[in-house]
Coordinates of C-alpha atoms in Angstrom, one line a residue:
X41 CA 0.0 0.0 0.0
X42 CA 1.3 3.5 -0.8
X43 CA 2.3 5.6 2.1
X44 CA 1.2 8.8 0.4
X45 CA -1.2 11.2 2.0
X46 CA -4.8 10.5 0.9
X47 CA -5.4 14.2 -0.1
X48 CA -2.1 15.8 -0.8
X49 CA -0.3 12.8 -2.4
X50 CA 3.0 13.4 -0.5
X51 CA 4.7 11.1 2.0
X52 CA 4.3 11.9 5.7
X53 CA 8.1 12.0 5.9
X54 CA 8.3 14.7 3.4
X55 CA 6.4 17.1 5.7
X56 CA 9.2 16.9 8.3
X57 CA 11.8 18.1 5.9
X58 CA 12.6 21.8 6.2
X59 CA 12.1 23.7 2.9
X60 CA 14.8 25.9 1.5
X61 CA 14.5 29.7 1.2
X62 CA 14.2 29.6 -2.5
X63 CA 11.3 27.1 -2.3
X64 CA 9.5 29.3 0.2
X65 CA 9.9 32.4 -1.8
X66 CA 8.8 30.7 -5.0
X67 CA 5.7 29.2 -3.2
X68 CA 6.5 25.6 -3.8
X69 CA 3.3 23.6 -3.3
X70 CA 5.1 20.5 -2.0
X71 CA 6.0 22.3 1.2
X72 CA 2.6 23.8 1.9
X73 CA -0.4 22.1 3.6
X74 CA -3.4 24.3 4.2
X75 CA -4.7 21.9 6.9
X76 CA -1.6 22.5 9.0
X77 CA -2.7 26.2 9.4
X78 CA 0.5 27.3 7.8
X79 CA 1.2 29.3 4.7
X80 CA 4.3 30.0 2.6
X81 CA 4.5 33.4 4.3
X82 CA 4.4 31.9 7.8
X83 CA 6.9 29.3 6.9
X84 CA 9.3 31.9 5.6
X85 CA 9.0 34.0 8.8
X86 CA 9.5 31.0 11.0
X87 CA 12.8 30.1 9.2
X88 CA 15.7 31.7 11.1
X89 CA 17.8 31.9 7.9
X90 CA 15.5 34.5 6.3
X91 CA 16.7 38.1 5.8
X92 CA 15.2 41.5 5.1
X93 CA 15.5 41.0 1.3
X94 CA 13.3 37.9 1.5
X95 CA 10.6 40.0 3.4
X96 CA 10.7 42.7 0.7
X97 CA 10.2 40.0 -2.0
X98 CA 7.1 38.7 -0.1
X99 CA 5.7 42.2 0.3
X100 CA 6.0 42.8 -3.4
X101 CA 4.4 39.5 -4.2
X102 CA 1.4 39.7 -1.8
X103 CA 0.9 43.5 -1.7
X104 CA -2.4 44.7 -3.0
X105 CA -2.1 48.2 -4.5
X106 CA -4.4 50.9 -3.1
X107 CA -5.5 51.6 -6.7
X108 CA -6.9 48.1 -7.0
X109 CA -8.9 48.5 -3.8
X110 CA -10.3 51.8 -5.0
X111 CA -11.3 50.4 -8.4
X112 CA -12.9 47.4 -6.6
X113 CA -14.9 49.7 -4.4
X114 CA -16.1 51.7 -7.4
X115 CA -17.2 48.6 -9.2
X116 CA -19.0 47.3 -6.2
X117 CA -20.9 50.5 -5.6
X118 CA -21.8 50.7 -9.3
X119 CA -23.0 47.1 -9.3
X120 CA -25.2 47.8 -6.2
X121 CA -26.6 50.9 -7.9
X122 CA -27.5 48.9 -11.0
X123 CA -29.0 46.0 -9.1
X124 CA -31.1 48.0 -6.7
X125 CA -31.7 51.1 -8.8
X126 CA -31.5 50.9 -12.5
X127 CA -32.9 47.4 -13.2
X128 CA -35.8 47.7 -10.8
X129 CA -36.7 51.0 -12.5
X130 CA -36.8 49.4 -15.9
X131 CA -38.8 46.5 -14.5
X132 CA -41.4 48.9 -13.0
X133 CA -41.6 51.0 -16.2
X134 CA -42.1 47.9 -18.4
X135 CA -44.8 46.6 -16.0
X136 CA -46.7 49.9 -16.3
X137 CA -46.7 49.6 -20.1
X138 CA -47.9 46.0 -19.9
X139 CA -44.7 44.5 -21.2
X140 CA -44.6 41.6 -18.7
X141 CA -41.8 39.8 -20.6
X142 CA -39.5 42.7 -20.2
X143 CA -40.5 43.0 -16.5
X144 CA -39.4 39.3 -16.0
X145 CA -36.3 40.0 -18.0
X146 CA -35.2 42.9 -15.8
X147 CA -36.1 41.2 -12.5
X148 CA -34.1 38.2 -13.5
X149 CA -31.2 40.5 -14.5
X150 CA -31.1 41.7 -10.9
X151 CA -30.5 38.2 -9.6
X152 CA -28.0 37.4 -12.4
X153 CA -25.9 40.5 -11.5
X154 CA -25.9 39.3 -7.9
X155 CA -25.1 35.7 -8.6
X156 CA -22.3 36.1 -11.2
X157 CA -19.9 38.3 -9.2
X158 CA -20.2 36.1 -6.1
X159 CA -19.5 33.0 -8.1
X160 CA -16.7 34.6 -10.0
X161 CA -15.2 35.8 -6.7
X162 CA -15.1 32.2 -5.5
X163 CA -13.4 31.1 -8.7
X164 CA -10.8 33.8 -8.5
X165 CA -10.0 33.0 -4.9
X166 CA -9.4 29.4 -5.9
X167 CA -7.1 30.5 -8.8
X168 CA -5.2 32.9 -6.5
X169 CA -4.8 30.3 -3.8
X170 CA -3.8 27.5 -6.1
X171 CA -2.3 25.2 -3.4
X172 CA -4.1 22.0 -4.3
X173 CA -4.4 21.9 -8.1
X174 CA -5.3 18.3 -8.3
X175 CA -8.4 19.0 -6.3
X176 CA -9.1 22.7 -7.0
X177 CA -9.3 22.2 -10.8
X178 CA -12.5 20.2 -10.3
X179 CA -13.9 22.8 -7.8
X180 CA -13.4 25.6 -10.4
X181 CA -15.2 23.6 -13.0
X182 CA -18.1 23.0 -10.7
X183 CA -18.2 26.7 -9.7
X184 CA -18.3 27.8 -13.3
X185 CA -21.7 26.1 -13.5
X186 CA -23.3 29.0 -11.6
X187 CA -22.6 31.9 -14.0
X188 CA -23.1 29.7 -17.1
X189 CA -26.5 28.5 -15.9
X190 CA -27.7 32.0 -14.7
X191 CA -26.6 33.8 -17.9
X192 CA -28.1 31.1 -20.1
X193 CA -31.4 31.4 -18.3
X194 CA -31.4 35.2 -18.5
X195 CA -30.7 35.2 -22.2
X196 CA -33.3 32.6 -22.9
X197 CA -36.0 35.0 -21.5
X198 CA -35.2 37.6 -24.1
X199 CA -33.7 35.7 -27.1
X200 CA -36.5 33.1 -27.5
X201 CA -35.3 31.9 -30.9
X202 CA -31.8 31.1 -29.6
X203 CA -33.1 29.4 -26.5
X204 CA -32.7 25.8 -27.8
X205 CA -29.1 26.4 -28.7
X206 CA -28.4 28.0 -25.3
X207 CA -30.1 25.1 -23.6
X208 CA -27.9 22.7 -25.5
X209 CA -24.7 24.4 -24.3
X210 CA -26.0 24.3 -20.7
X211 CA -26.8 20.6 -20.9
X212 CA -23.4 19.8 -22.3
X213 CA -21.7 21.7 -19.5
X214 CA -24.0 20.0 -16.9
X215 CA -22.7 16.6 -18.1
X216 CA -19.1 17.9 -17.9
X217 CA -19.8 19.1 -14.3
X218 CA -21.2 15.7 -13.3
X219 CA -18.1 13.9 -14.5
X220 CA -15.9 16.5 -12.8
X221 CA -17.8 16.0 -9.5
X222 CA -17.1 12.2 -9.7
X223 CA -13.4 12.8 -10.3
X224 CA -13.4 15.4 -7.5
X225 CA -14.7 12.8 -5.0
X226 CA -12.1 10.3 -6.2
X227 CA -9.3 12.9 -5.8
X228 CA -10.5 13.6 -2.3
X229 CA -10.2 9.9 -1.5
X230 CA -6.5 9.9 -2.6
X231 CA -6.8 9.3 -6.3
X232 CA -7.7 6.3 -8.4
X233 CA -4.8 4.1 -7.3
X234 CA -5.1 5.0 -3.7
X235 CA -8.8 4.4 -3.7
X236 CA -8.5 1.1 -5.5
X237 CA -5.9 0.0 -2.9
X238 CA -8.3 1.0 0.0
X239 CA -11.2 -0.9 -1.6
X240 CA -9.0 -4.0 -2.1
X241 CA -8.2 -4.0 1.6
X242 CA -11.8 -3.9 2.8
X243 CA -13.6 -7.0 4.0
X244 CA -16.0 -8.2 1.3
X245 CA -18.6 -8.7 4.0
X246 CA -18.9 -4.9 4.4
X247 CA -21.0 -4.8 1.3
X248 CA -23.5 -7.4 2.5
X249 CA -26.7 -6.5 4.1
X250 CA -28.3 -9.5 5.8
X251 CA -31.5 -7.6 6.6
X252 CA -32.3 -7.4 2.9

């Protein structure tokens, strides 16, 4: 049986080895385990051989410019204004004119503009914190299901003639997500080889139910 970790695929002995400074600065994934409560930054600060130049490199790497924060705040305020101001106004005006289809379209647009940024934020957070690529790649595929489904449903309310084609794209991606979810569970169990070894070791009687 392999002595590799079920989730991270590394030997327990490898976790006791102290990483080098270059590996800490470069963010080598083999020396980082999120479940240990550690991070490349904390490992670097705990290493007595670090110097001031290493700290400056980390600051440059993890520093978020103030301009980015300001732009993010502006985009967030604009999005809130559109969701709770502009779109409801168009929905009410379309309802007054008796255009119920447009009313439904604008109301659905409010929820789409709320759903898509939240799901995209989760996807970006996974891509930025890409510490477990063998698992996170399946999570990202599953998270993409939210914006794709919401945008497809929104467009189908307005573009009725293109609705069958949009539905076909949604169904194809749904099948892709289902297969990704299966591989995600397998990866959480240690991968195909590790899972097969675990299943071989189990007692065959565990699958028998005498009550049935």
